[in-house]
C-alpha cells in the first residue's frame, strides 16, 4: 500500500500506437507534468492519471491493474485509469477545458456563451463519473493514513469523494490555474458551483499559486456557500470541517534548466536562429496556442510597435513560438487560425526583401524554444490571465540580459512584477510601448533586473514546492 499518492489528469508518460500495433512511450507535456515529474521520480510516490488516447488505453489494458510499472515500463509507480472514451471526452474537453478553464480564466464572450443546457448536465455527469473513478482508484491504492495530493481543475470533486470512501487519509488539492472572482464564478449553474467548491473543501489543504487566486477561492466559498472564512489564518470552515488554504508559488529548477539548455542540440538551434535573424534584436514569446495566452493581442502589439517606431524596421525580429494545444476544441482550432492570420498580415505589411519582421513557429520543438530564450533581448509574456506562467520564470534563467514584458494578470507578476515591465494585457498600445522600452533598456539595468528576476524565479523549485505541500498534510503534532 502507498504512503504518498499524486493524482492528475495528464500523467508523466503517454503512448502512441503505430499501424503495426507497436507502442511507443513518450514523456507527457504541460506545466503540471514538467513540475511534478522530476520530483515524483525521486520519491516512492504512486501517480494516478487518466489514459488520454487510444495508445494509452492499449498500454493500460496490457498492464496488470493499470500499473504500467508492473508491465515493465520505466515510469516509477504509475497507475493509469482506463476511463470510457466518451466519459473522458465529456469530462476533459467539455467540462474541464471548455467550462472550468474558461470560468477561471475569464474567457467567455458572455453575450453568447456559456449556455448551460441539458447537454451540459449530461457532460457534468461524466465529470462526476470521471472524478469518482479517480477517487475509487485512490481509495484502493492508499495505505492507512496515506497522503494524497490531487491536482487541478479536472479533479475538483475527487477530494470530497475520496474523503467519503477513506476518512483516514490526508488529502490536498492544488489549483494550477487562476481562480475566478465570485461574480464570474457564479456564471456556473448554482448546483455545479457548490459541488466544485465543496469538492475541493473535501481536502484538508487547498493550494494555489498566488495569494490572489487563494483570496478569490475564499471569496467564492463565502459568497456562494456561506462558509466561514478566516482570511488572516487562511482557513475555510464549512459544514463542520475546516480546510487550510495555502499559497505555493511554483518556481523553476534553475540548474537543471540551464544544464539542458547548454546541450548540443540547443546550441545548434542557436546557431541556426542567429544565421536566420542576423544581428537583429529579438523579441521572443513561447506559449501553447491557448486562448488565455493572448497571442493575437501580442501580435497586434508588435504591429502597433512597428507602426509607432519605424526606426526599428530592419533591426528587430519577433520570434513567436505557439505550440499546438487542445485541438479537439473548435475554439482552439479557430484561435490557431487567428494567430496565423494576424502573423500573415504583419508580414504582408512590413516584410521587405531583406527583412522578415516575424517568425511564427507552430510546431512543438523544445530545444528550439530553449535556444530562443537564450537569444532573447525581450521576452513577451502577456496572458489575459494565468495561474503562474513558467515561461516568465524560465526566460530570466536562460537569458540574464533579456528584459521581461509581463502581463499584470499572470500569477508570476506577484513575484516578478517589480523587475518586469508590467502591462495590461488588453492594452495593445501600452504593450507596444513596453516592448519599445524593453528594447532600449540600458545594459546595466537589464543585468540588474535580470539578477533579481532569476532569484525570484528559482525561489521555490518543484522539489521544495512539493515538499511544502506534503508537509502541510502532516497530522498536527
Ligand atoms: C495547464 C494546466 C495543467 C495542464 C496544462 C496542459 O497548465 O494547469 O494541468 O497539464 O495546462 O494542458 P493539457 O490539456 O494539454 O493537459
Coordinates of C-alpha atoms and ligand atoms in Angstrom, one line a residue:
X1 CA 0.0 0.0 0.0
X2 CA 1.2 3.5 -0.8
X3 CA 2.0 6.3 1.7
X4 CA 2.1 9.2 -0.8
X5 CA 0.0 9.4 -3.9
X6 CA -0.5 12.1 -6.6
X7 CA -3.5 12.3 -8.9
X8 CA -3.7 14.3 -12.1
X9 CA -5.5 14.1 -15.5
X10 CA -2.3 14.0 -17.5
X11 CA 0.4 11.6 -16.4
X12 CA 4.2 11.6 -16.8
X13 CA 4.1 9.5 -20.0
X14 CA 1.9 8.9 -23.0
X15 CA 1.8 6.2 -25.6
X16 CA 1.4 6.2 -29.3
X17 CA 0.2 3.2 -31.2
X18 CA 1.7 2.6 -34.6
X19 CA -0.1 0.9 -37.5
X20 CA 1.6 -2.5 -36.8
X21 CA 0.3 -2.3 -33.2
X22 CA 3.7 -1.3 -31.5
X23 CA 3.5 1.1 -28.6
X24 CA 6.0 3.9 -28.1
X25 CA 6.2 5.7 -24.8
X26 CA 6.9 9.5 -24.5
X27 CA 7.2 12.0 -21.7
X28 CA 3.8 13.8 -21.1
X29 CA 3.7 17.6 -21.7
X30 CA 2.3 20.7 -19.9
X31 CA 3.3 22.7 -16.9
X32 CA 1.9 20.4 -14.3
X33 CA 3.7 17.4 -15.6
X34 CA 7.1 19.1 -16.0
X35 CA 6.8 20.4 -12.5
X36 CA 5.9 17.1 -10.9
X37 CA 7.9 14.5 -13.0
X38 CA 11.3 15.2 -11.6
X39 CA 10.1 15.3 -8.0
X40 CA 7.9 12.2 -8.1
X41 CA 10.6 10.2 -9.8
X42 CA 13.0 10.7 -6.9
X43 CA 10.4 9.6 -4.3
X44 CA 8.3 6.4 -4.0
X45 CA 5.1 8.3 -4.9
X46 CA 2.3 6.5 -6.8
X47 CA 1.0 8.6 -9.6
X48 CA -2.6 8.0 -10.7
X49 CA -3.6 9.6 -14.1
X50 CA -6.1 9.1 -16.9
X51 CA -5.5 7.3 -20.2
X52 CA -5.8 10.2 -22.7
X53 CA -5.6 8.4 -26.1
X54 CA -6.0 5.1 -27.8
X55 CA -2.3 4.5 -27.4
X56 CA -2.6 5.0 -23.6
X57 CA -5.6 2.7 -23.4
X58 CA -3.8 -0.1 -25.3
X59 CA -0.9 0.2 -22.9
X60 CA -3.2 0.1 -19.8
X61 CA -5.1 -2.9 -21.0
X62 CA -1.8 -4.9 -21.1
X63 CA -0.8 -3.7 -17.6
X64 CA -1.9 -5.7 -14.5
X65 CA -4.3 -3.4 -12.5
X66 CA -3.4 -0.5 -14.8
X67 CA 0.1 -0.4 -13.2
X68 CA 2.4 0.5 -16.0
X69 CA 5.5 0.0 -13.8
X70 CA 4.3 -3.6 -13.3
X71 CA 4.2 -4.1 -17.0
X72 CA 7.9 -3.4 -17.4
X73 CA 7.8 0.3 -18.2
X74 CA 10.4 2.5 -16.5
X75 CA 7.9 5.1 -15.3
X76 CA 8.2 4.9 -11.5
X77 CA 5.0 3.8 -9.7
X78 CA 2.2 4.7 -12.1
X79 CA -1.5 3.6 -12.4
X80 CA -3.3 4.8 -15.5
X81 CA -7.1 4.8 -15.5
X82 CA -8.9 3.4 -18.5
X83 CA -12.0 5.7 -18.3
X84 CA -14.5 5.0 -21.1
X85 CA -13.6 7.4 -24.0
X86 CA -16.9 9.1 -24.2
X87 CA -16.9 9.8 -20.5
X88 CA -13.3 11.0 -20.6
X89 CA -14.1 13.2 -23.6
X90 CA -17.0 15.0 -21.9
X91 CA -15.2 15.4 -18.6
X92 CA -11.9 16.6 -20.1
X93 CA -13.0 18.6 -23.2
X94 CA -16.5 19.7 -22.4
X95 CA -16.3 20.4 -18.6
X96 CA -12.7 20.8 -17.6
X97 CA -11.3 22.6 -20.6
X98 CA -14.4 24.3 -22.0
X99 CA -16.1 25.2 -18.8
X100 CA -13.9 25.3 -15.7
X101 CA -10.9 26.6 -17.6
X102 CA -13.0 29.3 -19.3
X103 CA -14.5 30.4 -16.0
X104 CA -11.2 30.6 -14.1
X105 CA -9.5 32.4 -17.0
X106 CA -12.5 34.7 -17.7
X107 CA -12.6 33.6 -21.3
X108 CA -16.2 33.7 -22.2
X109 CA -17.7 36.1 -24.8
X110 CA -20.7 36.4 -22.5
X111 CA -23.4 37.7 -24.9
X112 CA -23.4 34.2 -26.5
X113 CA -21.7 31.8 -24.1
X114 CA -21.9 29.9 -21.8
X115 CA -25.3 28.2 -22.1
X116 CA -25.8 25.6 -19.5
X117 CA -28.4 23.4 -21.2
X118 CA -29.5 19.7 -20.9
X119 CA -26.4 18.7 -22.8
X120 CA -24.2 20.4 -20.3
X121 CA -26.0 18.5 -17.5
X122 CA -25.0 15.2 -19.2
X123 CA -21.4 16.4 -19.6
X124 CA -21.4 17.2 -15.9
X125 CA -22.5 13.7 -15.1
X126 CA -19.5 12.4 -17.0
X127 CA -17.2 14.8 -15.0
X128 CA -18.7 13.3 -11.8
X129 CA -18.0 9.7 -13.0
X130 CA -14.5 10.6 -14.1
X131 CA -13.8 12.1 -10.6
X132 CA -15.4 9.1 -9.0
X133 CA -13.1 6.8 -11.0
X134 CA -10.1 8.7 -9.6
X135 CA -11.5 8.7 -6.0
X136 CA -12.1 4.9 -6.2
X137 CA -8.6 4.1 -7.5
X138 CA -7.0 6.4 -4.9
X139 CA -9.1 4.7 -2.2
X140 CA -7.9 1.3 -3.4
X141 CA -4.2 2.3 -3.5
X142 CA -3.8 4.5 -0.5
X143 CA -2.3 2.9 2.6
X144 CA -3.7 3.7 6.1
X145 CA -3.3 7.4 6.8
X146 CA -1.7 8.0 3.4
X147 CA -1.2 11.5 2.0
X148 CA -3.0 12.1 -1.3
X149 CA -2.2 15.1 -3.5
X150 CA -4.9 15.8 -6.1
X151 CA -4.1 18.2 -8.9
X152 CA -6.1 20.8 -10.8
X153 CA -9.5 21.7 -12.2
X154 CA -10.0 18.3 -13.8
X155 CA -10.3 16.8 -10.3
X156 CA -12.2 19.2 -8.2
X157 CA -14.7 16.6 -6.9
X158 CA -12.3 13.9 -6.2
X159 CA -11.2 15.2 -2.7
X160 CA -14.6 15.0 -1.2
X161 CA -15.4 11.7 -2.9
X162 CA -12.2 10.2 -1.6
X163 CA -12.9 11.5 1.9
X164 CA -16.3 9.7 1.7
X165 CA -14.5 6.4 0.9
X166 CA -11.5 6.8 3.1
X167 CA -11.8 9.2 6.1
X168 CA -8.4 8.1 7.4
X169 CA -6.3 9.6 4.5
X170 CA -5.0 13.2 4.4
X171 CA -5.9 15.0 1.2
X172 CA -4.6 18.1 -0.6
X173 CA -5.9 19.8 -3.7
X174 CA -3.8 22.1 -5.8
X175 CA -5.1 24.5 -8.5
X176 CA -2.6 25.2 -11.2
X177 CA -4.9 27.9 -12.7
X178 CA -6.2 31.2 -11.5
X179 CA -9.5 31.3 -9.6
X180 CA -12.4 33.4 -10.7
X181 CA -14.0 36.1 -8.5
X182 CA -17.4 35.2 -7.2
X183 CA -19.4 37.3 -9.7
X184 CA -17.8 35.4 -12.6
X185 CA -17.6 32.0 -10.9
X186 CA -21.3 32.2 -10.4
X187 CA -21.9 32.0 -14.1
X188 CA -21.8 28.3 -13.3
X189 CA -25.2 26.7 -12.5
X190 CA -25.7 27.1 -8.8
X191 CA -25.5 23.4 -8.0
X192 CA -22.4 23.0 -10.1
X193 CA -20.6 25.9 -8.4
X194 CA -21.5 24.5 -5.0
X195 CA -20.3 21.0 -6.0
X196 CA -16.9 22.3 -7.2
X197 CA -16.3 24.3 -4.1
X198 CA -17.4 21.6 -1.7
X199 CA -15.4 19.1 -3.7
X200 CA -12.2 21.0 -3.1
X201 CA -13.2 21.6 0.6
X202 CA -13.2 17.8 1.0
X203 CA -9.4 18.3 1.1
X204 CA -7.5 19.2 4.3
X205 CA -5.4 21.6 2.4
X206 CA -6.3 23.6 -0.8
X207 CA -3.2 25.1 -2.5
X208 CA -3.0 28.0 -5.0
X209 CA -0.1 29.6 -6.9
X210 CA -0.7 33.1 -5.6
X211 CA -2.4 34.9 -2.8
X212 CA -4.7 36.5 -5.3
X213 CA -6.1 33.2 -6.5
X214 CA -6.4 31.9 -2.9
X215 CA -8.3 35.0 -1.9
X216 CA -10.7 34.6 -4.9
X217 CA -11.4 31.0 -3.8
X218 CA -12.1 32.1 -0.3
X219 CA -14.4 34.8 -1.6
X220 CA -16.3 32.2 -3.6
X221 CA -16.7 30.0 -0.6
X222 CA -18.0 32.8 1.5
X223 CA -20.4 34.3 -1.2
X224 CA -21.7 31.0 -2.7
X225 CA -21.6 28.6 0.2
X226 CA -21.9 31.0 3.2
X227 CA -18.8 29.3 4.5
X228 CA -16.9 30.8 7.4
X229 CA -13.7 32.3 6.0
X230 CA -10.8 33.4 8.2
X231 CA -8.6 35.4 5.8
X232 CA -5.9 36.0 8.3
X233 CA -5.5 32.4 9.3
X234 CA -6.3 31.3 5.7
X235 CA -9.0 28.7 6.6
X236 CA -12.4 27.9 5.3
X237 CA -14.9 26.2 7.6
X238 CA -18.0 24.7 6.0
X239 CA -20.4 22.0 7.4
X240 CA -18.2 21.4 10.4
X241 CA -14.9 20.8 8.5
X242 CA -12.0 23.2 8.2
X243 CA -9.8 23.3 5.1
X244 CA -6.5 25.2 5.3
X245 CA -5.7 27.4 2.3
X246 CA -2.0 27.5 1.1
X247 CA -0.1 29.6 -1.3
X248 CA 2.8 27.8 -3.0
X249 CA 4.3 29.8 -5.9
X250 CA 5.8 27.1 -8.1
X251 CA 9.2 28.1 -9.5
X252 CA 11.9 26.6 -11.7
X253 CA 14.8 24.3 -11.0
X254 CA 17.4 26.8 -12.5
X255 CA 20.4 24.4 -12.5
X256 CA 18.5 21.6 -14.3
X257 CA 17.1 24.0 -16.9
X258 CA 20.4 25.6 -17.5
X259 CA 22.1 22.2 -17.9
X260 CA 19.5 21.2 -20.5
X261 CA 19.9 24.5 -22.3
X262 CA 23.6 24.1 -23.0
X263 CA 23.3 20.7 -24.7
X264 CA 24.5 20.5 -28.3
X265 CA 21.0 20.3 -29.8
X266 CA 20.2 23.7 -28.3
X267 CA 23.5 25.2 -29.3
X268 CA 22.9 24.2 -32.9
X269 CA 19.4 25.7 -32.9
X270 CA 21.0 28.9 -31.6
X271 CA 23.5 29.0 -34.4
X272 CA 20.7 28.4 -37.0
X273 CA 18.5 31.1 -35.5
X274 CA 21.3 33.6 -35.4
X275 CA 22.0 32.8 -39.0
X276 CA 18.3 33.4 -39.8
X277 CA 18.0 36.7 -38.0
X278 CA 21.5 38.2 -38.3
X279 CA 22.3 40.8 -35.7
X280 CA 18.7 42.0 -35.2
X281 CA 17.3 42.4 -31.7
X282 CA 15.0 39.6 -30.8
X283 CA 11.5 39.8 -29.1
X284 CA 10.6 36.3 -28.1
X285 CA 7.4 34.6 -27.0
X286 CA 6.8 30.9 -26.2
X287 CA 3.4 29.6 -25.5
X288 CA 0.9 26.8 -26.1
X289 CA -1.6 28.1 -28.6
X290 CA -4.0 28.8 -25.8
X291 CA -6.8 31.4 -25.7
X292 CA -5.7 32.6 -22.3
X293 CA -2.1 33.3 -23.6
X294 CA -3.4 36.3 -25.6
X295 CA -1.1 35.7 -28.6
X296 CA -3.4 37.6 -31.0
X297 CA -3.1 40.8 -29.0
X298 CA 0.6 40.2 -28.6
X299 CA 1.0 40.2 -32.3
X300 CA -1.3 43.2 -32.6
X301 CA 1.0 45.0 -30.1
X302 CA 4.0 44.2 -32.2
X303 CA 2.3 45.6 -35.2
X304 CA 1.5 48.8 -33.2
X305 CA 5.1 48.9 -32.2
X306 CA 6.3 48.7 -35.8
X307 CA 3.8 51.4 -36.8
X308 CA 4.9 53.7 -34.0
X309 CA 8.6 53.1 -34.2
X310 CA 9.8 53.0 -37.8
X311 CA 13.4 53.4 -36.6
X312 CA 13.3 49.7 -35.6
X313 CA 12.4 48.5 -39.1
X314 CA 15.1 46.1 -40.3
X315 CA 16.6 45.9 -36.9
X316 CA 14.2 43.8 -34.9
X317 CA 12.6 40.3 -35.3
X318 CA 9.7 38.9 -33.3
X319 CA 10.1 35.1 -32.8
X320 CA 6.7 33.8 -31.8
X321 CA 6.6 30.1 -30.8
X322 CA 3.0 29.0 -30.4
X323 CA 2.7 25.2 -30.0
X324 CA -0.5 23.2 -30.8
X325 CA -2.7 22.6 -27.8
X326 CA -6.2 21.1 -27.2
X327 CA -7.1 20.8 -30.9
X328 CA -10.2 18.7 -30.1
X329 CA -11.8 22.0 -29.2
X330 CA -13.1 24.2 -32.1
X331 CA -12.3 27.4 -30.2
X332 CA -8.6 26.4 -30.1
X333 CA -8.5 25.5 -33.8
X334 CA -10.1 28.9 -34.6
X335 CA -7.7 30.6 -32.4
X336 CA -4.7 29.0 -34.1
X337 CA -6.1 30.2 -37.4
X338 CA -6.5 33.7 -36.0
X339 CA -2.9 33.7 -34.8
X340 CA -1.7 32.7 -38.3
X341 CA -3.9 35.3 -40.0
X342 CA -2.5 38.0 -37.8
X343 CA 1.1 37.0 -38.4
X344 CA 0.4 36.9 -42.2
X345 CA -1.0 40.5 -42.0
X346 CA 2.2 41.7 -40.3
X347 CA 4.4 40.1 -42.9
X348 CA 2.3 41.5 -45.7
X349 CA 2.5 44.9 -44.3
X350 CA 6.1 45.1 -43.2
X351 CA 8.4 42.4 -44.7
X352 CA 10.9 43.5 -47.3
X353 CA 13.4 41.6 -49.4
X354 CA 16.0 41.5 -46.7
X355 CA 13.9 41.8 -43.6
X356 CA 11.4 39.3 -42.1
X357 CA 9.9 41.1 -39.1
X358 CA 8.2 38.0 -37.7
X359 CA 9.0 34.3 -37.4
X360 CA 5.9 32.3 -36.3
X361 CA 6.6 28.7 -35.4
X362 CA 3.6 26.5 -34.6
X363 CA 5.4 23.1 -34.2
X364 CA 6.5 21.8 -30.8
X365 CA 10.3 22.0 -30.6
X366 CA 11.7 22.1 -27.0
X367 CA 15.4 22.6 -27.9
X368 CA 14.5 25.4 -30.3
X369 CA 12.5 27.1 -27.6
X370 CA 15.4 26.9 -25.2
X371 CA 17.6 28.4 -28.0
X372 CA 15.2 31.3 -28.4
X373 CA 15.1 32.0 -24.7
X374 CA 18.9 32.2 -24.7
X375 CA 19.0 34.7 -27.6
X376 CA 16.1 36.9 -26.4
X377 CA 16.6 40.6 -25.9
X378 CA 12.9 40.9 -24.9
X379 CA 10.6 38.2 -23.6
X380 CA 6.9 38.9 -24.1
X381 CA 4.5 37.2 -21.7
X382 CA 1.1 38.9 -22.0
X383 CA -1.6 36.4 -20.9
X384 CA -5.2 37.5 -20.3
X385 CA -5.0 35.6 -17.0
X386 CA -2.6 32.8 -16.0
X387 CA -2.2 30.7 -12.9
X388 CA 1.6 31.4 -12.8
X389 CA 3.2 31.3 -16.2
X390 CA 6.5 29.4 -16.0
X391 CA 7.8 30.9 -19.3
X392 CA 8.2 34.2 -17.4
X393 CA 10.4 32.4 -14.9
X394 CA 12.4 30.3 -17.4
X395 CA 13.3 33.3 -19.5
X396 CA 15.4 35.2 -17.0
X397 CA 17.2 32.0 -16.0
X398 CA 18.3 31.3 -19.6
X399 CA 18.9 34.9 -20.7
X400 CA 20.5 37.1 -18.0
X401 CA 20.2 40.2 -20.1
X402 CA 16.7 39.9 -21.6
X403 CA 14.0 42.4 -20.4
X404 CA 10.7 40.9 -19.4
X405 CA 7.4 42.4 -20.6
X406 CA 4.8 40.8 -18.4
X407 CA 1.0 40.9 -18.0
X408 CA -0.1 42.1 -14.7
X409 CA -2.8 39.3 -14.8
X410 CA -0.2 36.5 -14.8
X411 CA 0.4 34.9 -11.4
X412 CA 4.1 35.4 -12.0
X413 CA 3.5 39.2 -11.7
X414 CA 3.1 38.8 -8.0
X415 CA 6.8 37.6 -7.7
X416 CA 8.4 39.2 -10.8
X417 CA 6.4 42.4 -11.1
X418 CA 9.0 44.7 -9.5
X419 CA 11.6 43.9 -12.1
X420 CA 9.4 43.3 -15.2
X421 CA 7.7 45.9 -17.4
X422 CA 4.1 45.2 -16.4
X423 CA 1.3 45.6 -18.9
X424 CA -2.4 45.5 -19.1
X425 CA -2.9 42.5 -21.5
X426 CA -5.9 44.2 -23.2
X427 CA -4.0 47.4 -23.9
X428 CA -2.3 46.8 -27.2
X429 CA -0.8 50.4 -27.3
X430 CA 0.5 50.0 -23.8
X431 CA 2.1 46.7 -24.6
X432 CA 3.7 48.1 -27.8
X433 CA 5.3 50.9 -25.7
X434 CA 6.5 48.4 -23.2
X435 CA 8.2 46.5 -26.0
X436 CA 9.9 49.6 -27.1
X437 CA 11.0 50.4 -23.5
X438 CA 12.3 46.9 -23.1
X439 CA 14.4 47.2 -26.3
X440 CA 16.0 50.4 -25.3
X441 CA 16.6 49.4 -21.6
X442 CA 20.3 50.1 -20.8
X443 CA 22.6 47.1 -20.4
X444 CA 23.3 47.7 -16.8
X445 CA 19.7 47.9 -15.8
X446 CA 18.9 44.7 -17.8
X447 CA 21.6 42.8 -15.9
X448 CA 20.5 44.2 -12.5
X449 CA 16.8 43.4 -13.1
X450 CA 17.8 40.0 -14.6
X451 CA 19.6 39.0 -11.4
X452 CA 16.6 39.8 -9.2
X453 CA 14.2 38.1 -11.7
X454 CA 16.3 35.0 -11.6
X455 CA 16.4 34.9 -7.8
X456 CA 12.6 35.2 -7.7
X457 CA 12.1 32.6 -10.4
X458 CA 14.1 29.9 -8.6
X459 CA 12.9 30.7 -5.1
X460 CA 10.6 27.7 -4.9
X461 CA 11.8 25.0 -7.3
X462 CA 9.4 22.0 -7.8
X463 CA 11.1 19.8 -5.2
X464 CA 10.5 22.4 -2.5
X465 CA 7.1 23.3 -3.8
X466 CA 6.1 19.6 -3.5
X467 CA 7.7 19.2 -0.1
X468 CA 5.9 22.2 1.3
X469 CA 2.5 20.7 0.4
X470 CA 3.4 17.3 1.7
X471 CA 4.4 18.9 5.0
X472 CA 1.1 20.8 5.1
X473 CA -0.5 17.4 5.2
X474 CA 1.4 16.1 8.3
X475 CA -1.0 15.5 11.1
X476 CA -0.8 18.1 13.8
X477 CA 1.7 17.0 16.5
Ligands
LIG1 C1 -2.3 23.9 -17.7 C2 -2.9 23.1 -16.6 C3 -2.2 21.8 -16.5 C4 -2.1 21.1 -17.8 C5 -1.5 22.0 -18.9 C6 -1.6 21.4 -20.3 O1 -1.0 24.3 -17.3 O2 -3.0 23.7 -15.4 O3 -2.9 20.9 -15.6 O4 -1.2 20.0 -17.7 O5 -2.3 23.2 -18.9 O6 -2.9 21.1 -20.7 P1 -3.4 19.8 -21.3 O7 -4.9 20.0 -21.5 O8 -2.6 19.7 -22.5 O9 -3.1 18.7 -20.3

